[in-house]
Coordinates of C-alpha atoms in Angstrom, one line a residue:
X1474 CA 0.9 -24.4 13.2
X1475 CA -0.3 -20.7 13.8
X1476 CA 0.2 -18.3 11.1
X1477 CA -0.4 -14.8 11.1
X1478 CA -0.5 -12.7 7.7
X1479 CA -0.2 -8.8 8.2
X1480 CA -0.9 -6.5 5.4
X1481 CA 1.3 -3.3 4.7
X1482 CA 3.7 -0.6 3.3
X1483 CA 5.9 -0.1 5.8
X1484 CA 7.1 3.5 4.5
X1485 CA 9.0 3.7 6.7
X1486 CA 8.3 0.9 9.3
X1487 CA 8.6 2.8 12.7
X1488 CA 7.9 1.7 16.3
X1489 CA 3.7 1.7 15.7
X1490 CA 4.0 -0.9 12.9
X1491 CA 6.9 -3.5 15.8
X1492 CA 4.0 -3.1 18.4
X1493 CA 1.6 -4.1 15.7
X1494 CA 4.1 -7.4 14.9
X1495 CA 4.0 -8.4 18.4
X1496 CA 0.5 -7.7 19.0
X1497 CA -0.3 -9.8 15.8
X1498 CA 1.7 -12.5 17.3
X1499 CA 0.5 -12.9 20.9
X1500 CA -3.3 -12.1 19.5
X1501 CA -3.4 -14.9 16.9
X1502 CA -0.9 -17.2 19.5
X1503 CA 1.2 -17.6 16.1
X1504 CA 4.2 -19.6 15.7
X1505 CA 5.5 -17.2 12.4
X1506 CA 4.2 -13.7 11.3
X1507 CA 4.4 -13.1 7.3
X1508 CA 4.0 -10.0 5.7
X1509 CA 2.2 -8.8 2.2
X1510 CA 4.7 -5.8 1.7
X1511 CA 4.4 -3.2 -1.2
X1512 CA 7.1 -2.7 -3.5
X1513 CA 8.8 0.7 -5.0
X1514 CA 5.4 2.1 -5.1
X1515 CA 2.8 2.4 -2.7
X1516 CA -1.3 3.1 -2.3
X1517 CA -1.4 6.8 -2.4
X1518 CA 0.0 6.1 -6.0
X1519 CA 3.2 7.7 -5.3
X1520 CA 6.8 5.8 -5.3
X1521 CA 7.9 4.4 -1.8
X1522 CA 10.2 6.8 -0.3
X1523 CA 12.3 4.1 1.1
X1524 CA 13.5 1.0 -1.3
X1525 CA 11.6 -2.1 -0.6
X1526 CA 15.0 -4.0 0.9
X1527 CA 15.5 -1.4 3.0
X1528 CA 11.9 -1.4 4.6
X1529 CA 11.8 -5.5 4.6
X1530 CA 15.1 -5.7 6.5
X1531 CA 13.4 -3.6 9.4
X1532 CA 10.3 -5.4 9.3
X1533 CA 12.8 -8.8 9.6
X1534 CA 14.6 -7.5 12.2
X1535 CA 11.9 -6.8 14.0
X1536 CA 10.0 -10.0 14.4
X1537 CA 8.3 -10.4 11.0
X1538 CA 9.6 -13.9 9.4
X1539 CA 9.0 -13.7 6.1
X1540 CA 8.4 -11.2 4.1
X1541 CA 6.1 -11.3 0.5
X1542 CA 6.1 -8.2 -2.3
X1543 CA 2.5 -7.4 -3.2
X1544 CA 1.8 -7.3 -6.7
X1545 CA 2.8 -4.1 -8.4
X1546 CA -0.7 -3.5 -9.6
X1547 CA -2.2 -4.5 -6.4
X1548 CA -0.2 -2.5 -4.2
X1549 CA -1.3 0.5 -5.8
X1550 CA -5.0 -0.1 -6.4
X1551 CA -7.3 1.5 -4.4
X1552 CA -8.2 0.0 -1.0
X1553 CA -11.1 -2.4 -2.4
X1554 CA -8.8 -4.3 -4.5
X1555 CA -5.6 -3.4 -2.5
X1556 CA -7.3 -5.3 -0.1
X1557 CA -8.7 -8.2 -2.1
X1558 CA -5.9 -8.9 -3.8
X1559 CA -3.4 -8.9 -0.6
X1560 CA -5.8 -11.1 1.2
X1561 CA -6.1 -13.3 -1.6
X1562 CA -2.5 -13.4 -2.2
X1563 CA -2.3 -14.7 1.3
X1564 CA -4.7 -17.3 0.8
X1565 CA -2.5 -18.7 -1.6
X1566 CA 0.0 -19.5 0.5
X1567 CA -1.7 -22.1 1.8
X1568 CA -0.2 -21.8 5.2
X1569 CA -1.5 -18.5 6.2
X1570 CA -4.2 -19.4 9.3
X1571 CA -4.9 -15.4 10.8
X1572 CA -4.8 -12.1 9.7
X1573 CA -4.4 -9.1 11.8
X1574 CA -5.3 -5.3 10.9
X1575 CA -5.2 -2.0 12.4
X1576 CA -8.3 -0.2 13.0
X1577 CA -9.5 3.2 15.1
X1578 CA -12.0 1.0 16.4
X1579 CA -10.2 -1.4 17.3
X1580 CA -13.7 -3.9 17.1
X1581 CA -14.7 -6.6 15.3
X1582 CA -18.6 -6.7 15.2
X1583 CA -19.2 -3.4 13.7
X1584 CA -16.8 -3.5 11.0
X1585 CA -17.6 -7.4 10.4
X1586 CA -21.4 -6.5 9.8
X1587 CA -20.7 -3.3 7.2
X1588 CA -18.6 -5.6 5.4
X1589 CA -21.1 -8.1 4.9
X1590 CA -24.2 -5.7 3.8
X1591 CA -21.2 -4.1 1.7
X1592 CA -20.3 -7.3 0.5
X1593 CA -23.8 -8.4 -0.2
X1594 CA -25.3 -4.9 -1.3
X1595 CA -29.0 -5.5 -0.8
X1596 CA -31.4 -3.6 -3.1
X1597 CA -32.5 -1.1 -0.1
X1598 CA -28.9 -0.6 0.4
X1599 CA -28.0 0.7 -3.4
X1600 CA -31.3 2.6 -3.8
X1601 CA -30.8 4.9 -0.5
X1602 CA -26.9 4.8 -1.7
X1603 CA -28.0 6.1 -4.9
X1604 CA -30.5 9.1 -3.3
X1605 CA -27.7 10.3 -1.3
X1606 CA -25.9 10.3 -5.0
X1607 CA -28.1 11.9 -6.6
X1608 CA -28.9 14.8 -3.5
X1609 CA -25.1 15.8 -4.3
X1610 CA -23.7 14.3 -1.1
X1611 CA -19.6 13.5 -1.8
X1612 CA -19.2 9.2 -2.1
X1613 CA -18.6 8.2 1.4
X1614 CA -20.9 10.7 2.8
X1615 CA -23.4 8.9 0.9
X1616 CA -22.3 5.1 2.1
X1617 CA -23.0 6.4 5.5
X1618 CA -26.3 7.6 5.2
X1619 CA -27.5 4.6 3.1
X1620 CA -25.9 2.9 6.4
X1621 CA -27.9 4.6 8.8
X1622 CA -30.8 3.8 6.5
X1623 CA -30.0 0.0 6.5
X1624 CA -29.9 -0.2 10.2
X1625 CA -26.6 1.0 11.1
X1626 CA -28.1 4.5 12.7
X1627 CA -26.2 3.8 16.2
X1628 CA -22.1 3.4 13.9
X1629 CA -20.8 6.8 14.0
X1630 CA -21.5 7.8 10.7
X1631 CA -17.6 9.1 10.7
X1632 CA -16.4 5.3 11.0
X1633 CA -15.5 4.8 7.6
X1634 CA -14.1 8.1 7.2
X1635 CA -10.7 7.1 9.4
X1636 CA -8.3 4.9 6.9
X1637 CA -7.4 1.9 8.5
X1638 CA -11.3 1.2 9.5
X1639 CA -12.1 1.7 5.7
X1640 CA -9.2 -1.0 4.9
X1641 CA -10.2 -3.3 7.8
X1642 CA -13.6 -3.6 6.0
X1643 CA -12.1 -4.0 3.0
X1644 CA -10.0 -6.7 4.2
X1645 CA -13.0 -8.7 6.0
X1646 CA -14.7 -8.0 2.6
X1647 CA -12.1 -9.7 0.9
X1648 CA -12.4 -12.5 3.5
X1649 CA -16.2 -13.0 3.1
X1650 CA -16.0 -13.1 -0.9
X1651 CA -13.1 -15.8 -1.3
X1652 CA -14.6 -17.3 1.2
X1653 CA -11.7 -18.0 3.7
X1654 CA -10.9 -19.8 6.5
X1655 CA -8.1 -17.0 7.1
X1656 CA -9.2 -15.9 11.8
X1657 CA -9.0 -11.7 11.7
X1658 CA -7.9 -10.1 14.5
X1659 CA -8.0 -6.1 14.5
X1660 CA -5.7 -4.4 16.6
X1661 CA -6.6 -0.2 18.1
X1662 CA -4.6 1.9 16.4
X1663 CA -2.5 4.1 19.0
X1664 CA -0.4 6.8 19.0
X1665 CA -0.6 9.8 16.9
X1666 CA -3.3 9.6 13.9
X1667 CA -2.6 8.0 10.5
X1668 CA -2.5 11.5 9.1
X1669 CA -0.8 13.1 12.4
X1670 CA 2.3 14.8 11.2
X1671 CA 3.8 15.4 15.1
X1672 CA 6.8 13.8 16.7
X1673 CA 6.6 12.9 20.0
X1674 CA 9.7 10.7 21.5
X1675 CA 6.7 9.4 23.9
X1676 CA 4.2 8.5 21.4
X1677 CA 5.1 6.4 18.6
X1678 CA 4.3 8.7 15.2
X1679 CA 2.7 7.9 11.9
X1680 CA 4.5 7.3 9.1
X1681 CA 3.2 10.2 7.3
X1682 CA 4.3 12.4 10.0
X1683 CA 8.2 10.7 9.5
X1684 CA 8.1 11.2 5.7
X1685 CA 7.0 15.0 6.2
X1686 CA 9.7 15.8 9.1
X1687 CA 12.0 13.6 6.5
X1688 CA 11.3 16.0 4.0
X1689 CA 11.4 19.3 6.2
X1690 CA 15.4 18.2 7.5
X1691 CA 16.3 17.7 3.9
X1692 CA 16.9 13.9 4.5
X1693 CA 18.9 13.8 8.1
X1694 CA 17.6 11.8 10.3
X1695 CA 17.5 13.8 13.9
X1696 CA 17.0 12.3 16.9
X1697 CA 13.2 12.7 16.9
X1698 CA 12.6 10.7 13.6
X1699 CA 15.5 7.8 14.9
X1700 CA 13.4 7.3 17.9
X1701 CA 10.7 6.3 15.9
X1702 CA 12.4 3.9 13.5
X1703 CA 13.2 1.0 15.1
X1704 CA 17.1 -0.4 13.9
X1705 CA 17.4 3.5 12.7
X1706 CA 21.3 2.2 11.6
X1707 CA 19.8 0.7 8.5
X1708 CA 18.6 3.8 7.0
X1709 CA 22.6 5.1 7.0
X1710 CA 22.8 5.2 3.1
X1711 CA 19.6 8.0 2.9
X1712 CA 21.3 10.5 5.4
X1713 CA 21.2 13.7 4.0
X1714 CA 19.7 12.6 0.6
X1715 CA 17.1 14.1 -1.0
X1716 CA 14.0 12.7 0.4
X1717 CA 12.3 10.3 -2.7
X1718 CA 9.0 12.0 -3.7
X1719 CA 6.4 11.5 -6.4
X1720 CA 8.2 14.8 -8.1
X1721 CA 11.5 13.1 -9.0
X1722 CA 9.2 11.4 -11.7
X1723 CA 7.5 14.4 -12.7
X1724 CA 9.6 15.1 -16.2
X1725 CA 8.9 11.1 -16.9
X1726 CA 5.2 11.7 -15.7
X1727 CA 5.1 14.6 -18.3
X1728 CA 6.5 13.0 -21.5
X1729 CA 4.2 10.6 -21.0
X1730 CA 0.6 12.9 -20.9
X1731 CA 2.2 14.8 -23.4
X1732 CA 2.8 11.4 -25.6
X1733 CA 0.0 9.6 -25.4
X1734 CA -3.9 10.9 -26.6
X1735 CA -6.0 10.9 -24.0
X1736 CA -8.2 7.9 -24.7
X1737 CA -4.6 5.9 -23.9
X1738 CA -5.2 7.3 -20.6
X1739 CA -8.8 5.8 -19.7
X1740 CA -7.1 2.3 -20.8
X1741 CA -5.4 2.5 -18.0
X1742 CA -6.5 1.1 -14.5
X1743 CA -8.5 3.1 -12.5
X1744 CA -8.8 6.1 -14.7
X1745 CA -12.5 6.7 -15.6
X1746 CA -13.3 8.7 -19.3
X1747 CA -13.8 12.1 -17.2
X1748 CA -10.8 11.8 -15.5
X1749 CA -8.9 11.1 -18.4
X1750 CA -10.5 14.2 -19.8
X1751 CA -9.7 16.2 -16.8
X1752 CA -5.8 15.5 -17.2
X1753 CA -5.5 16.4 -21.0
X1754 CA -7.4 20.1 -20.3
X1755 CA -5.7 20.6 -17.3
X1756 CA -1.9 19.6 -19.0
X1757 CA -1.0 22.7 -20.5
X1758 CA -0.7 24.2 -16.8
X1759 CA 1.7 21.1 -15.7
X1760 CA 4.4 22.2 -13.0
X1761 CA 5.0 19.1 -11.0
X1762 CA 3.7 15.7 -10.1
X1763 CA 2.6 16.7 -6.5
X1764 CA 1.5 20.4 -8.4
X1765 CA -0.7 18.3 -11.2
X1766 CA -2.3 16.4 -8.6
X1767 CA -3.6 19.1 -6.8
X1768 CA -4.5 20.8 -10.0
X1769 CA -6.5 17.9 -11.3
X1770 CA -8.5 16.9 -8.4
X1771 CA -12.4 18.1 -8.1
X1772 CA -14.9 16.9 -5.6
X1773 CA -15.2 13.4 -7.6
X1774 CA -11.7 12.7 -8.2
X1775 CA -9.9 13.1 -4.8
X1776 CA -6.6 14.0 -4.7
X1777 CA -5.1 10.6 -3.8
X1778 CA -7.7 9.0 -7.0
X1779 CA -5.8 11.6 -9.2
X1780 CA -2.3 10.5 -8.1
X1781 CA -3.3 6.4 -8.5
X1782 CA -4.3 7.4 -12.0
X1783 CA -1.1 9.7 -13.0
X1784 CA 1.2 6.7 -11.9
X1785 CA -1.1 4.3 -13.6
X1786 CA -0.6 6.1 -16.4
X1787 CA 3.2 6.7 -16.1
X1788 CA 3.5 3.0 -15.6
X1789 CA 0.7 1.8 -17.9
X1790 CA -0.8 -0.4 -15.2
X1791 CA -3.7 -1.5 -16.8
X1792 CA -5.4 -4.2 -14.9
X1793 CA -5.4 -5.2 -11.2
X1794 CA -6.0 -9.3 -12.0
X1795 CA -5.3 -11.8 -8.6
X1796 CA -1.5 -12.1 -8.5
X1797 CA -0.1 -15.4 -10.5
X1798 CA 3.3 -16.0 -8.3
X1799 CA 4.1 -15.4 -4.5
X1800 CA 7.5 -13.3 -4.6
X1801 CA 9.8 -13.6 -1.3
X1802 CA 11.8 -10.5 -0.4
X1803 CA 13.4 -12.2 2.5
X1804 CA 13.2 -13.9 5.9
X1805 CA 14.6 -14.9 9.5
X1806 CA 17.0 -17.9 9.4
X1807 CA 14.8 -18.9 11.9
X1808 CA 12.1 -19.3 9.7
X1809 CA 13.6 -21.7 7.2
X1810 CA 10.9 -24.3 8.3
X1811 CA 7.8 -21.9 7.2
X1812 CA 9.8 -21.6 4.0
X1813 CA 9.6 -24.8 3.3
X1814 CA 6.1 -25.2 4.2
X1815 CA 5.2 -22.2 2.0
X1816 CA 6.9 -24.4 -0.8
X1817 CA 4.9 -27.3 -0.7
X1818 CA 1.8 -25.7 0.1
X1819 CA 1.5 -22.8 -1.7
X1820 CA -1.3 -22.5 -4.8
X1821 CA 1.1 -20.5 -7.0
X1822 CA 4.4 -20.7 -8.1
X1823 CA 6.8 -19.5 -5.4
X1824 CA 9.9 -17.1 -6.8
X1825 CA 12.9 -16.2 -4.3
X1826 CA 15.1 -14.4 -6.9
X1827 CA 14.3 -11.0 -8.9
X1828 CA 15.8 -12.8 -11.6
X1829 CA 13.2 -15.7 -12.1
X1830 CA 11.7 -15.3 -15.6
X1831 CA 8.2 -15.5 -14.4
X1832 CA 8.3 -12.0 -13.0
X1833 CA 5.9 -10.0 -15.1
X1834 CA 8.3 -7.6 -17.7
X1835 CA 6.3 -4.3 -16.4
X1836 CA 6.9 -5.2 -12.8
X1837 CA 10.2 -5.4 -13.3
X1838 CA 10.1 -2.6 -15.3
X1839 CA 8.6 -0.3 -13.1
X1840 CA 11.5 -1.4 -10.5
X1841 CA 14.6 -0.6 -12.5
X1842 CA 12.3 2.5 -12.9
X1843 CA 12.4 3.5 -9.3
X1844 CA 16.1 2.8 -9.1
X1845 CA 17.4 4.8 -12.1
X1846 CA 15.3 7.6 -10.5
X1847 CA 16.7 7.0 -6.7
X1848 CA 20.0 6.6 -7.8
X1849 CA 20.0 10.0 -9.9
X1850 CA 18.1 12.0 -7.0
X1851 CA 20.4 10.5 -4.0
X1852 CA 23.8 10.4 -5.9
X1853 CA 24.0 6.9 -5.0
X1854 CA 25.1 3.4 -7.4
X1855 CA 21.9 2.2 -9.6
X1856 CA 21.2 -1.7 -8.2
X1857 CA 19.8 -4.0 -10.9
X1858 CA 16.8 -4.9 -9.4
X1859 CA 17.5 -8.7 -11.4
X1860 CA 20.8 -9.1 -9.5
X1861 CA 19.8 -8.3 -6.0
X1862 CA 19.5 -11.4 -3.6
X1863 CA 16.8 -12.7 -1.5
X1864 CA 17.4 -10.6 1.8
X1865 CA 18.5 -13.3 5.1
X1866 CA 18.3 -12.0 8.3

């Protein structure tokens, strides 16, 4: 039996992310896809615009079969262990066989070979890696000379700079350190650029450019954002809403800094002693969440670093350790057979209910969190997250 894992956020999941579903399929001649979804928060550390049920039921209808929540600390790590920890948690399944990924390259070799002398980092490696540190030049302007130094001149030196190539090694990073027996496949991105904020009906957009068209019609959903979401009908209770941003937790965001000293702020994870710094001098000037983060970030601390850290902080994530349970959102009917193989094969303990004692307390914390927010902000009823049910398509 073929298996095919795909990695994502699905915020929201729109036509590029159902080509990428049936793509994975026919690539990796797979009998059931299974996704590692984020939860209420995502990456760019800010909360998910859309709740997770809401973005797993599209994916389901759509062709994935089952559908796994990523860690809350993994899914909003930054892409090294983002992607680590989603691969491994794959792994663990014990069923998973392929895993397929988006890139602008759309080609193995190159981005199989950077991950290895990544993976590896070979003495000539880390000293030109630490010139180009010392010369001034900005972190991944200085990966890519030390590249070209190491015998990668003829990569565009830009080929790490594009997103889902920086995940896709990543991912085959993660692949080469477990090791795995896990087949990757990459897939060409298409369409309109991961950043790309136009809508096109004939080209299928990004999801940044959705949120950001979301967020300029106040929450309707016009006919040139329902083109791009695929079973649009689902997304019925966030018409005209107030589109879910990182700023509806910037009073919560503020108590906090205000609370805690700053040295409570570099115990959190991925929030260095000058950072932490950075955030107490800067506080006095606070405005916003999306305001701070643009306030706080310098040439070192980019501006999605800054907003990892600030919901680190609001949510006092302070590790990013291998996840210790495979949570189910959902799946097909049709897949009832994988279920069961997931069950008897899996490494770690498999939970199918929110309300399974062996979901961490700050997970389930930072859920209810994310609902009691949402349901203030959209003037809509606050779901507990422990009585919601495993979604059955």
């Amino acid at each position: 039996m073929n298996i095919v894992g795909i990695i994502a956020e699905y915020n929201p999941f729109h036509q590029g992310h159902a080509f990428h579903l049936e793509q994975a399929r026919r690539l990796s001649k797979a009998d059931y896809v299974i996704v590692a979804m984020s939860g209420s928060y995502v990456q760019r550390g800010v909360p998910a615009m859309f709740d997770k049920y809401t973005r797993a039921k599209a994916a389901l209808l759509s062709g994935a079969d089952l559908i796994l929540e990523l860690p809350l600390h993994i899914a909003t790590a930054s892409a090294e262990y983002f992607a680590c920890g989603a691969v491994r948690l794959l792994s663990d399944t014990g069923v998973v066989t392929d895993l397929c990924f988006g890139s602008e390259c759309g080609m193995l070799p190159p981005l199989e070979d950077i991950a290895k002398l990544l993976s590896e980092e070979p003495a000539s490696y880390q000293k030109a890696l630490k010139q180009a540190l010392r010369l001034g030049k900005t972190y991944p302007k200085a990966r890519a000379q030390a590249l070209g130094q190491c015998g990668f001149s003829k990569i565009p030196p830009d080929l790490l700079d594009s997103p889902n190539n920086l995940l896709a090694v990543e991912y085959l990073k993660a692949l080469q350190k477990l090791p795995s027996t896990i087949r990757p496949h990459t897939l060409k991105r298409t369409g309109v650029s991961y950043h790309g904020q136009q809508l096109s009906s004939q080209t299928a957009a990004s999801a940044t450019g959705i949120r950001q068209a979301l967020l300029e019609s106040r929450g309707f959903f016009t006919d040139a954002i329902k083109v791009q979401l695929p079973f649009s009908e689902i997304y019925e209770p966030y018409e005209g809403r107030t589109p879910m941003t990182e700023d509806a937790f910037s009073l919560l965001l503020l108590e906090r800094l205000r609370r805690d000293p700053s040295e409570h702020f570099a115990s959190c994870f991925d929030v260095p002693e000058a950072l932490s710094n950075r955030i107490r001098s800067c506080l006095e000037d606070f405005r916003s969440f999306s305001q701070f983060t643009d306030l706080v970030k310098t040439r070192n601390f980019t501006r999605t670093a800054v907003s990892r850290a600030l919901l680190h902080i609001l949510l006092q994530i302070r590790t990013c350790e291998p996840a210790n349970l495979i949570r189910v959102l959902g799946f097909r009917k049709s897949a009832e057979p994988l279920l069961k193989e997931l069950s008897t094969k899996a490494s770690l303990p498999l939970v199918t209910t929110p309300s399974d004692r062996r979901l961490p307390a700050d997970w389930l914390y930072a859920d209810r969190l994310y609902e009691s927010v949402r349901s203030l902000l959209q003037d809509c009823p606050f779901q507990e997250e422990s009585r919601r049910k495993m979604l059955v398509v």
